[in-house]
Short mmCIF file of C-alpha atoms and ligand atoms in Angstrom, two decimals:
data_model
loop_
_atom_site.label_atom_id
_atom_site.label_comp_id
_atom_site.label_asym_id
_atom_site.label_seq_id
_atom_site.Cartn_x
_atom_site.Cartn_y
_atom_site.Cartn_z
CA UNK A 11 0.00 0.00 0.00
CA UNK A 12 1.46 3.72 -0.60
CA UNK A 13 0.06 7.25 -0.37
CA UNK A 14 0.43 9.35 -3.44
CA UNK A 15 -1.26 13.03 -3.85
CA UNK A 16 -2.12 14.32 -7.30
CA UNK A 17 0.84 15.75 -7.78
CA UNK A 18 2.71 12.32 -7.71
CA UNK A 19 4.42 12.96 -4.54
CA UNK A 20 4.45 9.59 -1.93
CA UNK A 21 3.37 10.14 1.91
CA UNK A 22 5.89 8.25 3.71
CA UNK A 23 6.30 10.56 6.56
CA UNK A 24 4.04 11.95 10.04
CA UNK A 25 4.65 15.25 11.92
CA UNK A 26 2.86 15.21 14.86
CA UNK A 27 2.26 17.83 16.86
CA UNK A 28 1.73 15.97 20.21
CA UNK A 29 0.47 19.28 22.11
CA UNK A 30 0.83 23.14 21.37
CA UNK A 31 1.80 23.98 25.03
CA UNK A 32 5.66 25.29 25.00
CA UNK A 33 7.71 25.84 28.25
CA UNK A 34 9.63 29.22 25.62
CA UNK A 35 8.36 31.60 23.72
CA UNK A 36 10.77 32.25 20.91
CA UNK A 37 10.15 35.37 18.74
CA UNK A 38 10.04 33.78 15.55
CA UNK A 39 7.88 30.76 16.44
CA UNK A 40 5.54 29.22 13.45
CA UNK A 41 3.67 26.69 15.89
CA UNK A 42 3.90 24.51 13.25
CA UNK A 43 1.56 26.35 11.22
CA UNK A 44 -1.13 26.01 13.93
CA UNK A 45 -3.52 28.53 14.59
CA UNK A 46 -2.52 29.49 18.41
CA UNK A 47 -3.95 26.79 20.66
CA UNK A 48 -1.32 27.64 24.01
CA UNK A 49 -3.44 26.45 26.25
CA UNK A 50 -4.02 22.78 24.40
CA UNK A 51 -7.60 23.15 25.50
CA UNK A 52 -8.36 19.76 22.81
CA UNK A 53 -5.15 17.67 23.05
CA UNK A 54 -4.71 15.03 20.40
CA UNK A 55 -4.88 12.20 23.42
CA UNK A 56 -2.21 8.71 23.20
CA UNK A 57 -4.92 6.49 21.95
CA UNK A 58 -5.36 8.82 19.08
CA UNK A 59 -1.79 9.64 18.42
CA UNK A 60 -1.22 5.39 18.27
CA UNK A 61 -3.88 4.62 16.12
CA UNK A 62 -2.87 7.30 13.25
CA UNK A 63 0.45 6.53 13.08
CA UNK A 64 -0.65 2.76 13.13
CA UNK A 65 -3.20 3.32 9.90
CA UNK A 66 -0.19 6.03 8.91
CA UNK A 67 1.75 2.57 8.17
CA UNK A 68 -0.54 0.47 6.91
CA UNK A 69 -0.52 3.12 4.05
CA UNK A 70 3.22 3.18 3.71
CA UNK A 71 4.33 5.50 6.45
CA UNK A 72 7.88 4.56 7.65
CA UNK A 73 8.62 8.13 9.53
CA UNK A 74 7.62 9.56 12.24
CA UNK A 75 8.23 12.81 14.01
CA UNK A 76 6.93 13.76 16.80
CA UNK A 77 7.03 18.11 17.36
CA UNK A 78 5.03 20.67 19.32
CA UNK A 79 4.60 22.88 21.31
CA UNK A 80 7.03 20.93 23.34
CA UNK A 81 6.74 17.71 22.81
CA UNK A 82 8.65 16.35 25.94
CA UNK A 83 5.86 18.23 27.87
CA UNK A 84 3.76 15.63 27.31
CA UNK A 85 4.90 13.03 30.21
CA UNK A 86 3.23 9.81 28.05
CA UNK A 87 5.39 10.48 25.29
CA UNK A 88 7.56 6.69 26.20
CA UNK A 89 4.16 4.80 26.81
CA UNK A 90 3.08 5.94 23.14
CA UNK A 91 6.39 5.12 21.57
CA UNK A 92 5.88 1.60 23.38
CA UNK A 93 2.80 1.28 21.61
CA UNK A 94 3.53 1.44 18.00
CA UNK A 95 4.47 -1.30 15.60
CA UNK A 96 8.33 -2.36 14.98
CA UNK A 97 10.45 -0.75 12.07
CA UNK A 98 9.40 2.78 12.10
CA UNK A 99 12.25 5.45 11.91
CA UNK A 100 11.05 7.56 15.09
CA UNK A 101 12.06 10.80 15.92
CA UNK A 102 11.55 14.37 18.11
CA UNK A 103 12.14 18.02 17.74
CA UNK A 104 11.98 19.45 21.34
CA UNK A 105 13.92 22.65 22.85
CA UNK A 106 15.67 20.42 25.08
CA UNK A 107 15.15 21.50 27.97
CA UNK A 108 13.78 18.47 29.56
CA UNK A 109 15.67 16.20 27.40
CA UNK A 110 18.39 15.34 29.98
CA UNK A 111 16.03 13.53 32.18
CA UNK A 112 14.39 11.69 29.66
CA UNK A 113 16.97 10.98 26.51
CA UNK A 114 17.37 7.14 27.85
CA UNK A 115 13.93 6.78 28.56
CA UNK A 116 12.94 7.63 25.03
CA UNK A 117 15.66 5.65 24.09
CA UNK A 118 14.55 2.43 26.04
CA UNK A 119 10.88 3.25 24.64
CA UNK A 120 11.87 3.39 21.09
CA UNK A 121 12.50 6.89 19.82
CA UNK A 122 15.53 6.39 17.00
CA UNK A 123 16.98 10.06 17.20
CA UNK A 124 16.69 13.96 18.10
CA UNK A 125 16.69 17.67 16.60
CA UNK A 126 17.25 19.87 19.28
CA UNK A 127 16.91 23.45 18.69
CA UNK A 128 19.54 25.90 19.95
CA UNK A 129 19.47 29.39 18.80
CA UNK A 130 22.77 30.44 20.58
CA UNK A 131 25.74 29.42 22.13
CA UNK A 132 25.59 32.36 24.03
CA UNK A 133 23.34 32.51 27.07
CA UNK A 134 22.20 36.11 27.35
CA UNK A 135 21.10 36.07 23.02
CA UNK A 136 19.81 32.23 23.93
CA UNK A 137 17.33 34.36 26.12
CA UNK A 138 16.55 37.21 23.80
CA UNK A 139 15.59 34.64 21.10
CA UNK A 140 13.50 31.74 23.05
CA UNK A 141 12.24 33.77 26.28
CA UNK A 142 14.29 30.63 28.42
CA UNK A 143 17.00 31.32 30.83
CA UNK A 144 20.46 30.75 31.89
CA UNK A 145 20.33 28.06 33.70
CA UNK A 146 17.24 26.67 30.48
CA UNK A 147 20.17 27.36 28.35
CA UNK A 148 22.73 24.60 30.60
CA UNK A 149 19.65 22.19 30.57
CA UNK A 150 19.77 22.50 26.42
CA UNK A 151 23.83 21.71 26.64
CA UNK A 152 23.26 18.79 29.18
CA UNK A 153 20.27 17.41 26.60
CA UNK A 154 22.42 17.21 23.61
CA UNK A 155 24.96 15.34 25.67
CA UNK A 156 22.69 13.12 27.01
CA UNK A 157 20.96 12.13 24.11
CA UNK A 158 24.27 11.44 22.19
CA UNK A 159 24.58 9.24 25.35
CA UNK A 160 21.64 7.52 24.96
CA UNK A 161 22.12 6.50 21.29
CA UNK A 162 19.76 9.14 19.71
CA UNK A 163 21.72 9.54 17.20
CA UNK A 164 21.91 11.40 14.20
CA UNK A 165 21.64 14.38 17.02
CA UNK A 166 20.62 17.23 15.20
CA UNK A 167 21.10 20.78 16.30
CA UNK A 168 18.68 22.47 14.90
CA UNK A 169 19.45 26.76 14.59
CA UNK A 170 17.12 29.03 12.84
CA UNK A 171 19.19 31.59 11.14
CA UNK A 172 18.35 34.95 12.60
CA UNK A 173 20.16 38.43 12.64
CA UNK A 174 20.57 37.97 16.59
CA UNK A 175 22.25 34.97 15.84
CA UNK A 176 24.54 34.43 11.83
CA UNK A 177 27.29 35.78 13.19
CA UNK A 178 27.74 32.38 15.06
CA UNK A 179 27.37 30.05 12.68
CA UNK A 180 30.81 29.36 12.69
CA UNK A 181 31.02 28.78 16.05
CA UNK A 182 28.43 26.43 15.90
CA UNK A 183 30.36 24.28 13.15
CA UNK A 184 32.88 24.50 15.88
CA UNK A 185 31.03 23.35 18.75
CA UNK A 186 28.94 19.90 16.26
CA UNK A 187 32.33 18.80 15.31
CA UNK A 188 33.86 18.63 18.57
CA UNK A 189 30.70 16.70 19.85
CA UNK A 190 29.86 14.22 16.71
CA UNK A 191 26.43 15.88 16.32
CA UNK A 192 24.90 17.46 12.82
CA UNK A 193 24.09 21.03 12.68
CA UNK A 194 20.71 21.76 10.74
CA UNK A 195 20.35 25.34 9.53
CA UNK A 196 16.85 26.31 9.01
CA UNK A 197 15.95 29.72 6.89
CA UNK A 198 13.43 31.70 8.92
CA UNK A 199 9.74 31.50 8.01
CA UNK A 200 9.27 35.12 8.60
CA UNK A 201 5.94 34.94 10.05
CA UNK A 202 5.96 37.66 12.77
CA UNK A 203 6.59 39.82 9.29
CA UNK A 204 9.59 41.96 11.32
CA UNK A 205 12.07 40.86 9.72
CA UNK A 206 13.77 38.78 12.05
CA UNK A 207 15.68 36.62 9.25
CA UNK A 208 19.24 36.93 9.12
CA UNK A 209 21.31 36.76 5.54
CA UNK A 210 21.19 32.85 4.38
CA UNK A 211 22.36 33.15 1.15
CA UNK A 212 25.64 34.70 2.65
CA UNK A 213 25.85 31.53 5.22
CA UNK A 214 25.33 29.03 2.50
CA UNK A 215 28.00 30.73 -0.25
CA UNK A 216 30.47 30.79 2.93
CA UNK A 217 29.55 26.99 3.59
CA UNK A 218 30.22 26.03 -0.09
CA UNK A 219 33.15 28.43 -0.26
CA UNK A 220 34.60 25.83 2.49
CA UNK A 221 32.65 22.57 1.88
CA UNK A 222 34.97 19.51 1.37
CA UNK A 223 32.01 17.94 -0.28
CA UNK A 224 28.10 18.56 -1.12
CA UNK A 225 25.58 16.15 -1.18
CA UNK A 226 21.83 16.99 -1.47
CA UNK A 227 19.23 14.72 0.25
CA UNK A 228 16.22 13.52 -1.24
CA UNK A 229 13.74 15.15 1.27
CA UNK A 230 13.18 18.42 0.24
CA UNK A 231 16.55 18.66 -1.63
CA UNK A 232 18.34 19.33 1.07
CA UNK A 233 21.71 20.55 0.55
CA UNK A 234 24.14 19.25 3.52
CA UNK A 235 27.95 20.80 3.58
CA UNK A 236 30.75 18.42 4.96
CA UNK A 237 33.40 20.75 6.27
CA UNK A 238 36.73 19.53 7.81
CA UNK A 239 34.92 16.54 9.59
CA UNK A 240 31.19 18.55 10.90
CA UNK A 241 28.33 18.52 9.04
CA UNK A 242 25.84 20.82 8.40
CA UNK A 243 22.61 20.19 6.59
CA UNK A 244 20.41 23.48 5.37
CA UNK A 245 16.66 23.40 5.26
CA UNK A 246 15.43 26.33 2.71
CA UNK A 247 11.92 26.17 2.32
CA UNK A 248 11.24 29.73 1.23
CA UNK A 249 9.84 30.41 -2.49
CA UNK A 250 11.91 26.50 -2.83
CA UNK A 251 9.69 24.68 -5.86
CA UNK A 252 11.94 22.09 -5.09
CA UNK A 253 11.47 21.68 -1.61
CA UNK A 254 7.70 21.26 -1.90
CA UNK A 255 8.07 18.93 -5.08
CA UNK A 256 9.96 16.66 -2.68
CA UNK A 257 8.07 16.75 0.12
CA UNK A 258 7.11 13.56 1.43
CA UNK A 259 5.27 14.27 4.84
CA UNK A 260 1.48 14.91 6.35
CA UNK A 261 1.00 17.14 9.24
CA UNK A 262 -1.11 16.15 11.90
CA UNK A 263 -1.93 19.06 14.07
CA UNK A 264 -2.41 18.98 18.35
CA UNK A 265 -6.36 18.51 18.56
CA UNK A 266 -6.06 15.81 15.99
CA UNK A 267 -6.48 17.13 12.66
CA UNK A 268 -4.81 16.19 9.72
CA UNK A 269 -2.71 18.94 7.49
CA UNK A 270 -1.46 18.81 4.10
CA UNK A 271 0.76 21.70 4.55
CA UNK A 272 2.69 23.40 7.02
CA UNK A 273 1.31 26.89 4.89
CA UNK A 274 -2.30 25.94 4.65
CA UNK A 275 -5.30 25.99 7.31
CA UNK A 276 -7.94 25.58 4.72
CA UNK A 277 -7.57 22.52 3.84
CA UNK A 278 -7.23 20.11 7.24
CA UNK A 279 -8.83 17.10 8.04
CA UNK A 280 -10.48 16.56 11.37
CA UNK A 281 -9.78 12.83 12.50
CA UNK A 282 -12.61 13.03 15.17
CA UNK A 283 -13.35 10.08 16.74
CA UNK A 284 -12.30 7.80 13.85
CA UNK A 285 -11.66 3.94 14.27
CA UNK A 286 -8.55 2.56 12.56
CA UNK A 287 -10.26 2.19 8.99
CA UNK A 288 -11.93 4.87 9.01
CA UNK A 289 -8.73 7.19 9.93
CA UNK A 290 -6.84 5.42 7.09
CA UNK A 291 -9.99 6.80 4.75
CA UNK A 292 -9.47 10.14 6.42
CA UNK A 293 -5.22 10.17 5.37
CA UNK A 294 -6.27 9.42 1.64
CA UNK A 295 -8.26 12.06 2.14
CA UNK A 296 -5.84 13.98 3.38
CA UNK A 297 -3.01 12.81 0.74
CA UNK A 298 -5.54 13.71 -1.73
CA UNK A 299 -5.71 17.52 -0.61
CA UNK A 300 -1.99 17.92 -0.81
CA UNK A 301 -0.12 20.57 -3.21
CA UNK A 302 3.08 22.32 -3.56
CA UNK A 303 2.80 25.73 -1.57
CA UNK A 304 5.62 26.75 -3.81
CA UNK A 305 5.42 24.77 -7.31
CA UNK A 306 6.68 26.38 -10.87
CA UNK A 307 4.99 28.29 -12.83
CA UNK A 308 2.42 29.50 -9.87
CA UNK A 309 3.24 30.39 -6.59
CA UNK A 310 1.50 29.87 -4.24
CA UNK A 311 -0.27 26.86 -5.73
CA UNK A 312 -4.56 26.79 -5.79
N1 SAM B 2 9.55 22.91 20.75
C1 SAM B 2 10.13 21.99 19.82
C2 SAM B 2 11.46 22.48 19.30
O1 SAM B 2 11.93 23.53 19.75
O2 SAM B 2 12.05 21.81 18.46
C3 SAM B 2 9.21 21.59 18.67
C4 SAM B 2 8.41 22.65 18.00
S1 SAM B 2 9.33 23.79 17.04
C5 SAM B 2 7.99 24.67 16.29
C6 SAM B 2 9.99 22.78 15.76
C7 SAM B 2 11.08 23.41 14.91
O3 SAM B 2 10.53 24.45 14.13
C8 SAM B 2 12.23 24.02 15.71
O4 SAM B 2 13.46 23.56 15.23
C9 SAM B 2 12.10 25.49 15.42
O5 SAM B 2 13.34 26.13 15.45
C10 SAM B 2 11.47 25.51 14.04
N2 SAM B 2 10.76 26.76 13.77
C11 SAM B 2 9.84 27.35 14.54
N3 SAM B 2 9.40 28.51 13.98
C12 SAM B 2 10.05 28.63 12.82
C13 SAM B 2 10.04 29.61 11.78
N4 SAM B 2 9.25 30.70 11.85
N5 SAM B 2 10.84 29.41 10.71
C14 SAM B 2 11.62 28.32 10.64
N6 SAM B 2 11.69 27.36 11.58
C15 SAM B 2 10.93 27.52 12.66
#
């Protein structure tokens, strides 16, 4: 069985947004394209979270990724990863803040690997950029180290590039290669419209001005630089045809709806109180909605 929208694309992927409530309150936030839900009044529940990603595979899913709000504020998180079938290439985006106390838990329970996001190396811009503190900003340091620890690895830091925060990114290079983890730079979705973005073009000339070697992954096309033994991957959605042509993932949003795109609110799919085949109905559906935000010749798409 496999998922295919009208544009030819597979499904293969879930990003689940396991709750919308965040412990920081970074400027730039897109909520995963939720409309702002802080409070998770309706909270996709575990039973509901299982049985998607269960039809999810029955379809063809093989990835899963779990995201918030912050995901690792939901304390269940291990008892759902427990639950789902064998084989699935499991993963988690959190702020890691909590992840210290928890990376070998998740570990034991399943979860394959980690993005972790970290805006700064530097404390006091840390705290301009994600509202979190000093001692939030050791927690994040301990978390990366623990979950290399734990074996959730490809660890991923993951840095939006901001003007608070490019004239770093060669210090972050720095601190990946000294700990074996990847660094993922992500171009801002400039949603707050204030032009928080800082200059990624510059960044990626300067990382293929150094790169050793340049290979570009099949989701989304992303580009990833290897650069005297670190490596750094670059996510570039913006105005990026080829990023949507390759997109292989559907959204499902924290009161259990299903979402083509990260862009789009008008087309979601509420998975109510669905039973198993009725949910996998609901993700054809779904599939069957999807189409390129940013495709040639038209932009944005319908
Ligand atoms: N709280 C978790 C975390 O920090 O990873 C999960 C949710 S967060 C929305 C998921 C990822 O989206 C983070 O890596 C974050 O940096 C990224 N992100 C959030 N807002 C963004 C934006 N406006 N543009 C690009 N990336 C963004």
């Amino acid at each position: 069985m496999s998922l295919v929208d009208p544009f030819g694309r597979k499904v293969t992927g879930l990003r689940i947004a396991i709750t919308s409530r965040c412990n920081l309150s970074c400027l730039y936030c897109h909520h995963e394209g939720e409309e702002a839900n802080p409070t998770g009044s309706r909270e996709i529940s575990k039973d509901e979270i299982v049985k998607v990603i269960r039809a999810g595979v029955d379809l063809g899913v093989k990835r899963v990724k779990f995201t918030g709000g912050e995901p690792l504020l939901r304390s269940d998180l291990e008892s759902i990863l427990k639950k789902l079938p064998g084989g699935l290439d499991l993963s988690l985006t959190t702020n890691g803040t909590l992840l210290a106390g928890r990376a070998k838990s998740l570990s034991e329970a399943g979860l394959g690997r980690v993005n972790v996001s970290l805006d700064s190396l530097r404390p006091e811009v840390y705290s301009r950029i994600t509202g979190g503190t000093v001692e939030d900003h050791r927690k994040v340091l301990a978390g990366i180290d623990a979950a290399v620890e734990a074996g959730l690895v490809p660890v991923k830091v993951n840095v939006v590039v901001l003007k608070e925060n490019e004239d770093e990114v060669w210090d972050m290079v720095e601190f990946v290669r000294g700990r074996g983890v990847i660094l993922q730079l992500i171009e801002l979705l400039d949603f707050s419209g204030r032009g928080l973005g800082g200059d990624f073009s510059r960044i990626e000339g300067e990382l293929e001005g150094r790169a050793d070697k340049i290979v570009t992954r099949d989701m989304h096309r992303r580009r990833k630089y290897f650069i005297d033994g670190a490596e750094v991957e670059v996510v570039r959605p913006i105005d990026n045809t080829e990023f949507c042509a390759n997109c292989t993932r559907l959204r499902v949003t924290s009161d259990g709806r299903l979402k083509p795109c990260l862009l789009r609110n008008d087309n979601l799919v509420d998975l109510g109180s669905a039973d198993l085949e009725e949910t996998k109905r609901l993700i054809e559906k779904a599939t069957f909605l999807r189409s390129p935000y940013f495709c040639k010749g038209q932009n944005p798409s319908r």
